[in-house]
C-alpha cells in the first residue's frame, strides 16, 4: 500500500512538475520529484530511497528534453540512498532537521546532476550556486509541506508509531 | 545482525543501481573520439583483459620455448652443425673450382693471344730434389708433349719439358741452375741469356757492357734458343752492375711466381729450329 502510495506520489509530482515547467519554463526553482524521493527516503529508509530515486530519476530524464537518461536517475539514487541513511541514523522528526535534510539533498542532487554533465563535457553550467541555493530553499519548504500534509492524513500517526 | 544484513543488502543494491546508471549513461554519450563511452570503456576494459591474456600467453610461450621446447634443440643443433660442415666443404669445393676456372680462363686467354698450338696441363707435383727446380705436369707423349717443348703461363715463361712420359712430363723450371733461355731487353733489344740460379731469381748473362739496360726493364724470350717462342716475358731487371769484364752482371726477377703455379700451357707448335731438326732427321732417315 505504501509502495503504491509512493509510486502515485511520484507520478503526481512528475505530472505537476512537467505541467509547471510547461507553463513557467525553467524559472521554477523546485524539483518536486526530488522532494518526493527525499521524503520517501527519510520516512522509509535507504532502500526505498534509492529504488524510488532510480525510478523517478529515470522517469524524469525520459520526460525531459535533451537530458541523458540516467544522469538524473544517478543523482536521485545517490540522494535517495544517503537521505535514507540519514533518516535511519538521525532523528528528522522536527521541521529544522527536515529542512536541512531537504536543502542538503537538493544541493547534493544539483552537484551530482550538473557535475555529471560537466564530467561528460556536455554542458557548460557556469556558476550555478545561487540557482542551486534557491532550488534547495524551495525544495526544503515544499518538503516540509509534504511532511505536514502526509502527517495530517488519516492513519499517519499509527504508521509512524509502527515504525 | 539483521540491521547489518539490511545495510549490506542496501549497499549492494546501491552499487548495482549505480553501476546500472553508469552503463545507461555511457551508452548514450560519445567520447571525444566520437565513440560511445560504453563501447569505449567496454573495449578499453576488454582490451586490457586481452593484453593481460596475451602477455600471459607470451610468457608461457617464452617459458615453453626457452625450456621445455629445448628438448629437441640438441638434435637440431647436431643436425645443423653437420649441415654447416657439409656446406663449408661444398663452399671450399666451389671456391677451388672457381680458382681453377679462373686459372684455366687465363690460360685460354694466353693461348688465344699467343696464336700457338698448345695444350693445357695441370701441375701434379714438384721436384723431389731441392737441387733441381722441376715440376711434373699431367700431360705426356699421348697428348703430343715432347722433349724441349716450352712451357708457359699467363705471366710468362715457365720452363721446358725435359722428360716426357706417357701421361705426364717433367718440366725444368727456368730458375733451375741448369736452365737457360735466349733473352732480350724489350725496350732496347739488347740480347743476352737468361740463366737459372737455383734460387728465386734469374741472371742475365752475356749482355754487353755498353748495352742499354736499366733496372725495371722487361726481359722477354728472344727465340734464338730454339725452345722458347719469341716475345714471352721472362722477368724484370732488378739489378744492373758492372762486372769489370765485357759483360754486365744483371739480375732478373722472374715474371712467373713458381710457387703458386697450378696450370700451364705446353707449346706444341715447334719452333723453326725444332722443325729444322725434325726435317734434318727425316732427311737422314731418308738417305739411310
XYZ file of C-alpha atoms in Angstrom:
451
model
C 0.000 0.000 0.000
C 2.814 2.273 0.935
C 4.669 1.430 -2.252
C 1.625 2.200 -4.301
C 1.255 5.473 -2.487
C 4.879 6.408 -3.185
C 4.567 5.492 -6.840
C 1.390 7.526 -7.150
C 3.017 10.423 -5.368
C 5.962 10.269 -7.729
C 3.673 10.161 -10.744
C 1.730 13.088 -9.396
C 4.928 15.020 -8.744
C 6.154 14.272 -12.231
C 2.869 15.422 -13.700
C 2.827 18.601 -11.687
C 6.482 19.260 -12.399
C 6.006 18.892 -16.144
C 2.854 20.960 -16.041
C 4.547 23.730 -14.114
C 7.554 23.594 -16.336
C 5.336 23.764 -19.377
C 3.722 26.952 -18.239
C 6.533 28.599 -16.360
C 9.580 27.327 -18.166
C 12.841 26.972 -16.310
C 12.119 29.781 -13.942
C 10.646 27.391 -11.406
C 13.135 26.709 -8.654
C 11.826 23.475 -7.246
C 12.171 19.796 -8.099
C 9.035 18.074 -6.906
C 10.292 14.612 -7.858
C 13.357 15.115 -5.736
C 11.134 16.229 -2.884
C 9.112 13.010 -3.128
C 12.270 10.910 -3.255
C 13.789 12.601 -0.241
C 10.536 12.369 1.639
C 10.278 8.653 0.869
C 13.884 8.094 1.888
C 13.576 9.990 5.152
C 10.378 8.274 6.065
C 11.065 4.765 4.717
C 14.807 4.209 4.653
C 17.671 3.927 2.150
C 16.326 1.015 0.111
C 13.111 2.788 -0.606
C 15.013 5.974 -1.242
C 17.392 4.530 -3.770
C 14.786 2.458 -5.611
C 12.367 5.344 -5.816
C 15.236 7.654 -6.704
C 16.203 5.381 -9.570
C 12.690 5.034 -10.939
C 11.753 8.663 -10.501
C 15.041 9.940 -11.818
C 14.895 7.850 -14.976
C 11.288 8.805 -15.479
C 12.182 12.452 -15.095
C 15.086 12.075 -17.519
C 12.834 10.330 -20.003
C 10.266 13.073 -19.917
C 12.798 15.874 -20.153
C 14.075 17.136 -23.473
C 17.799 16.849 -24.149
C 18.648 15.005 -20.994
C 20.796 11.947 -20.942
C 18.669 9.221 -19.464
C 20.354 8.075 -16.306
C 22.008 11.264 -15.133
C 19.011 12.368 -13.091
C 18.455 8.762 -12.058
C 22.002 8.520 -10.816
C 21.755 11.747 -8.853
C 18.433 10.860 -7.295
C 19.579 7.338 -6.471
C 22.553 8.710 -4.564
C 20.471 11.328 -2.850
C 17.689 8.875 -2.025
C 20.129 6.394 -0.585
C 22.007 8.931 1.527
C 18.786 10.591 2.675
C 17.527 7.191 3.727
C 20.727 6.541 5.634
C 20.402 9.915 7.316
C 16.762 9.172 8.133
C 17.691 5.944 9.823
C 20.690 7.320 11.688
C 19.346 10.662 12.818
C 16.092 11.966 14.183
C 14.458 14.034 11.499
C 11.081 14.400 13.036
C 11.284 18.134 13.514
C 10.989 20.826 10.890
C 14.511 22.149 11.157
C 16.322 18.831 10.582
C 13.906 18.072 7.791
C 14.537 21.474 6.253
C 18.266 20.925 6.473
C 17.919 17.446 5.032
C 15.885 18.665 2.074
C 18.196 21.583 1.490
C 21.340 19.458 1.650
C 19.772 16.800 -0.540
C 18.920 19.447 -3.116
C 22.449 20.800 -3.139
C 23.880 17.318 -3.422
C 21.473 16.461 -6.198
C 22.348 19.606 -8.107
C 26.036 18.970 -7.696
C 25.724 15.403 -8.901
C 23.411 16.250 -11.757
C 25.388 19.158 -13.099
C 28.720 17.594 -12.161
C 27.952 14.544 -14.269
C 27.279 16.712 -17.273
C 30.460 18.655 -16.655
C 32.445 15.459 -16.371
C 30.965 14.245 -19.622
C 31.825 17.585 -21.177
C 28.294 18.065 -22.434
C 27.144 21.158 -20.657
C 28.596 24.437 -19.507
C 26.920 25.028 -16.158
C 28.503 28.371 -15.420
C 28.113 29.384 -11.728
C 25.012 27.546 -10.548
C 25.468 28.152 -6.818
C 22.744 30.778 -6.421
C 20.332 28.783 -8.512
C 21.055 25.664 -6.512
C 20.581 27.528 -3.264
C 17.236 28.904 -4.375
C 16.174 25.479 -5.558
C 17.285 23.995 -2.261
C 15.247 26.505 -0.309
C 12.209 25.877 -2.475
C 12.577 22.125 -2.195
C 13.020 22.370 1.575
C 9.904 24.442 2.007
C 7.853 22.127 -0.174
C 9.331 19.141 1.610
C 8.194 20.491 4.929
C 4.745 20.984 3.459
C 4.745 17.430 2.123
C 5.628 16.122 5.550
C 2.908 18.277 7.051
C 0.322 17.032 4.615
C 1.371 13.430 4.992
C 1.268 13.597 8.741
C -2.140 15.160 8.643
C -3.585 12.308 6.619
C -5.721 9.743 8.473
C -3.654 6.865 9.906
C -0.382 8.725 9.592
C 0.179 8.737 13.341
C -0.360 4.966 13.594
C 2.018 4.383 10.766
C 4.679 6.486 12.387
C 4.231 4.653 15.662
C 4.678 1.322 13.904
C 7.981 2.478 12.522
C 22.799 -8.777 12.674
C 19.631 -8.204 10.683
C 20.373 -4.481 10.623
C 23.862 -5.170 9.326
C 22.429 -7.546 6.773
C 19.946 -4.926 5.688
C 22.670 -2.342 5.392
C 24.809 -4.696 3.381
C 21.931 -5.538 1.125
C 21.078 -1.896 0.596
C 24.750 -1.212 -0.083
C 24.868 -3.911 -2.735
C 21.639 -2.667 -4.207
C 23.014 0.854 -4.243
C 26.167 -0.243 -6.022
C 24.201 -2.281 -8.518
C 21.931 0.623 -9.326
C 24.864 2.984 -9.636
C 26.556 0.604 -11.978
C 23.382 0.371 -13.992
C 23.160 4.134 -14.208
C 26.736 4.445 -15.351
C 26.145 1.902 -18.086
C 22.933 3.604 -19.086
C 24.655 6.983 -19.323
C 27.691 5.565 -21.090
C 25.522 4.020 -23.751
C 24.202 7.442 -24.720
C 27.340 9.526 -24.540
C 30.080 9.691 -27.153
C 33.661 10.166 -26.156
C 35.839 12.878 -27.672
C 36.840 10.437 -30.384
C 33.193 10.032 -31.357
C 32.895 6.520 -29.994
C 30.151 5.776 -27.474
C 31.586 5.852 -23.971
C 30.086 2.457 -23.176
C 31.751 0.968 -26.220
C 34.980 2.791 -25.480
C 35.044 1.746 -21.839
C 33.989 -1.797 -22.653
C 36.608 -2.059 -25.345
C 39.182 -0.478 -23.045
C 38.418 -2.934 -20.273
C 38.373 -5.947 -22.535
C 41.444 -4.786 -24.409
C 43.256 -4.696 -21.093
C 41.982 -8.191 -20.420
C 43.176 -9.209 -23.868
C 46.512 -7.533 -23.261
C 46.889 -9.363 -19.992
C 45.894 -12.640 -21.582
C 48.280 -12.050 -24.449
C 51.096 -11.220 -22.046
C 50.353 -14.357 -20.087
C 50.327 -16.461 -23.209
C 53.569 -14.828 -24.374
C 55.242 -15.523 -21.069
C 54.035 -19.105 -21.215
C 55.278 -19.479 -24.776
C 58.643 -17.981 -23.872
C 58.983 -20.353 -20.959
C 57.857 -23.266 -23.074
C 60.110 -22.416 -25.995
C 63.003 -21.468 -23.709
C 62.974 -24.544 -21.559
C 60.598 -27.327 -22.469
C 60.911 -26.681 -26.174
C 64.685 -27.150 -25.963
C 64.286 -30.881 -25.733
C 64.677 -31.140 -29.481
C 67.240 -28.374 -29.710
C 70.208 -30.669 -29.134
C 69.313 -32.917 -32.028
C 68.558 -29.924 -34.193
C 71.878 -28.392 -33.166
C 73.742 -31.521 -34.190
C 71.875 -31.658 -37.460
C 72.621 -28.021 -38.175
C 76.300 -28.486 -37.324
C 76.548 -31.369 -39.739
C 74.719 -29.328 -42.343
C 77.082 -26.426 -41.753
C 80.114 -28.666 -42.121
C 78.763 -30.042 -45.389
C 78.081 -26.555 -46.585
C 81.585 -25.391 -45.699
C 83.118 -28.329 -47.542
C 80.915 -27.612 -50.514
C 81.859 -23.951 -50.333
C 85.529 -24.798 -50.362
C 84.999 -27.090 -53.312
C 83.158 -24.354 -55.117
C 85.896 -21.896 -54.317
C 88.562 -24.287 -55.526
C 86.546 -24.881 -58.657
C 86.269 -21.150 -59.196
C 90.011 -20.694 -58.757
C 90.663 -23.496 -61.172
C 88.262 -21.960 -63.654
C 89.938 -18.586 -63.364
C 93.330 -20.158 -63.946
C 92.061 -22.013 -66.984
C 90.483 -18.843 -68.282
C 93.834 -17.113 -68.060
C 95.477 -19.990 -69.901
C 92.792 -19.887 -72.556
C 93.331 -16.193 -72.976
C 97.073 -16.754 -73.313
C 96.523 -19.485 -75.875
C 94.386 -17.183 -77.991
C 96.860 -14.355 -77.634
C 99.946 -16.412 -78.452
C 98.426 -17.947 -81.542
C 100.333 -21.130 -80.790
C 99.170 -24.670 -80.671
C 99.270 -25.559 -77.047
C 97.850 -27.977 -74.571
C 96.874 -27.081 -71.059
C 98.339 -29.096 -68.281
C 97.885 -29.229 -64.573
C 100.841 -29.318 -62.257
C 100.618 -32.510 -60.296
C 103.889 -32.463 -58.369
C 107.066 -30.551 -57.798
C 110.605 -31.869 -57.969
C 111.733 -34.212 -55.216
C 115.206 -32.755 -55.012
C 115.741 -29.166 -53.951
C 118.855 -29.067 -56.115
C 116.758 -29.276 -59.245
C 113.851 -26.947 -59.801
C 111.390 -29.105 -61.678
C 107.689 -29.812 -61.716
C 105.531 -32.620 -63.064
C 102.533 -31.994 -65.290
C 99.661 -34.262 -66.182
C 100.245 -34.256 -69.945
C 102.718 -36.509 -71.726
C 103.547 -38.030 -75.053
C 99.989 -39.244 -75.547
C 98.984 -35.607 -75.588
C 101.701 -34.664 -78.050
C 104.161 -33.441 -75.461
C 107.802 -33.954 -76.399
C 111.205 -33.089 -75.017
C 112.304 -29.451 -75.159
C 108.829 -28.110 -75.652
C 108.356 -24.762 -73.984
C 106.066 -24.446 -71.050
C 104.467 -21.086 -70.469
C 101.977 -19.478 -68.162
C 99.894 -16.316 -68.420
C 102.580 -14.409 -66.534
C 105.437 -15.585 -68.696
C 107.931 -18.338 -69.411
C 107.885 -21.298 -67.036
C 110.460 -23.739 -68.415
C 110.830 -26.627 -70.804
C 109.893 -30.261 -70.936
C 112.910 -32.379 -70.058
C 111.389 -35.801 -69.556
C 108.152 -36.585 -71.343
C 106.324 -39.610 -70.027
C 103.314 -41.371 -71.414
C 100.714 -39.444 -69.479
C 102.844 -36.891 -67.682
C 106.041 -34.991 -68.066
C 108.804 -33.418 -66.066
C 109.390 -29.729 -66.645
C 112.595 -27.938 -65.858
C 111.783 -24.524 -64.470
C 113.621 -21.535 -65.806
C 115.046 -20.858 -62.369
C 116.793 -24.233 -62.296
C 120.559 -23.762 -62.196
C 120.894 -25.758 -65.416
C 118.196 -23.854 -67.288
C 118.765 -21.083 -69.767
C 116.829 -19.190 -72.374
C 117.665 -16.727 -75.072
C 116.521 -13.315 -73.855
C 116.473 -9.701 -74.820
C 115.653 -6.416 -73.221
C 112.253 -5.465 -74.585
C 112.950 -1.742 -74.564
C 116.485 -1.624 -76.017
C 116.515 -5.039 -77.722
C 119.841 -5.818 -76.068
C 120.374 -9.559 -76.161
C 121.639 -11.990 -73.606
C 120.957 -15.318 -71.993
C 118.638 -15.739 -69.024
C 120.164 -18.331 -66.748
C 118.665 -20.041 -63.757
C 120.476 -19.770 -60.473
C 118.640 -22.365 -58.436
C 117.317 -19.502 -56.357
C 114.277 -17.325 -56.739
C 115.907 -15.022 -59.279
C 117.489 -15.346 -62.706
C 120.682 -13.986 -64.112
C 121.018 -12.286 -67.473
C 124.395 -13.215 -68.916
C 126.260 -12.098 -71.950
C 124.844 -8.619 -72.046
C 127.368 -6.198 -73.450
C 128.911 -3.629 -71.156
C 127.694 -0.917 -73.448
C 124.144 -2.245 -73.802
C 121.291 -0.053 -72.693
C 119.900 -1.832 -69.656
C 118.333 -0.248 -66.629
C 116.543 -1.530 -63.613
C 112.898 -2.233 -64.384
C 113.455 -3.210 -67.986
C 111.305 -6.084 -69.114
C 113.171 -9.142 -70.304
C 111.466 -11.326 -72.916
C 112.419 -14.508 -74.693
C 114.351 -13.940 -77.895
C 113.575 -17.298 -79.524
C 117.141 -17.948 -80.597
C 117.437 -20.932 -78.257
C 115.070 -22.889 -80.450
C 112.900 -23.808 -77.474
C 111.020 -20.811 -76.209
C 108.852 -18.848 -78.628
C 109.863 -15.257 -79.073
C 108.352 -12.422 -77.104
C 107.226 -14.141 -73.896
C 108.011 -12.358 -70.684
C 110.800 -13.808 -68.599
C 111.016 -11.154 -65.910
C 112.161 -7.696 -64.942
C 115.636 -6.394 -64.366
C 116.253 -5.833 -60.680
C 119.948 -5.020 -60.571
C 122.480 -3.938 -63.154
C 126.133 -3.994 -62.133
C 129.419 -3.645 -63.878
C 131.396 -6.836 -63.626
C 134.642 -5.347 -64.802
C 134.720 -7.500 -67.934
C 132.989 -7.283 -71.263
C 129.571 -8.099 -69.855
C 127.335 -6.703 -67.212
C 126.089 -8.533 -64.204
C 122.294 -8.350 -64.358
C 119.719 -9.966 -62.076
C 116.161 -10.674 -63.150
C 113.071 -11.240 -61.047
C 111.038 -13.931 -62.826
C 107.641 -12.879 -64.054
C 106.154 -16.185 -63.018
C 105.548 -16.989 -59.391
C 106.672 -20.572 -59.499
C 105.407 -21.295 -56.025
C 101.789 -20.671 -56.951
C 101.619 -22.255 -60.359
C 98.697 -24.621 -60.893
C 98.142 -24.748 -64.625
C 100.493 -24.228 -67.548
C 100.453 -24.419 -71.289
C 102.788 -26.684 -73.192
C 103.635 -25.189 -76.561
C 103.110 -27.901 -79.155
C 103.937 -25.711 -82.120
C 107.549 -26.490 -82.995
C 109.945 -23.667 -83.257
C 111.791 -23.157 -86.579
C 114.848 -24.790 -85.055
C 112.836 -27.813 -83.966
C 111.275 -28.003 -87.408
C 114.688 -27.825 -88.981
C 115.967 -30.545 -86.712
C 112.941 -32.653 -87.488
C 113.457 -32.084 -91.191
C 117.134 -32.958 -90.823
C 116.301 -36.174 -89.002
C 113.803 -37.049 -91.710
C 116.376 -36.397 -94.436
C 118.913 -38.508 -92.644
C 116.435 -41.330 -92.280
C 115.521 -40.992 -95.949
C 119.130 -41.038 -97.072
C 119.749 -44.008 -94.883
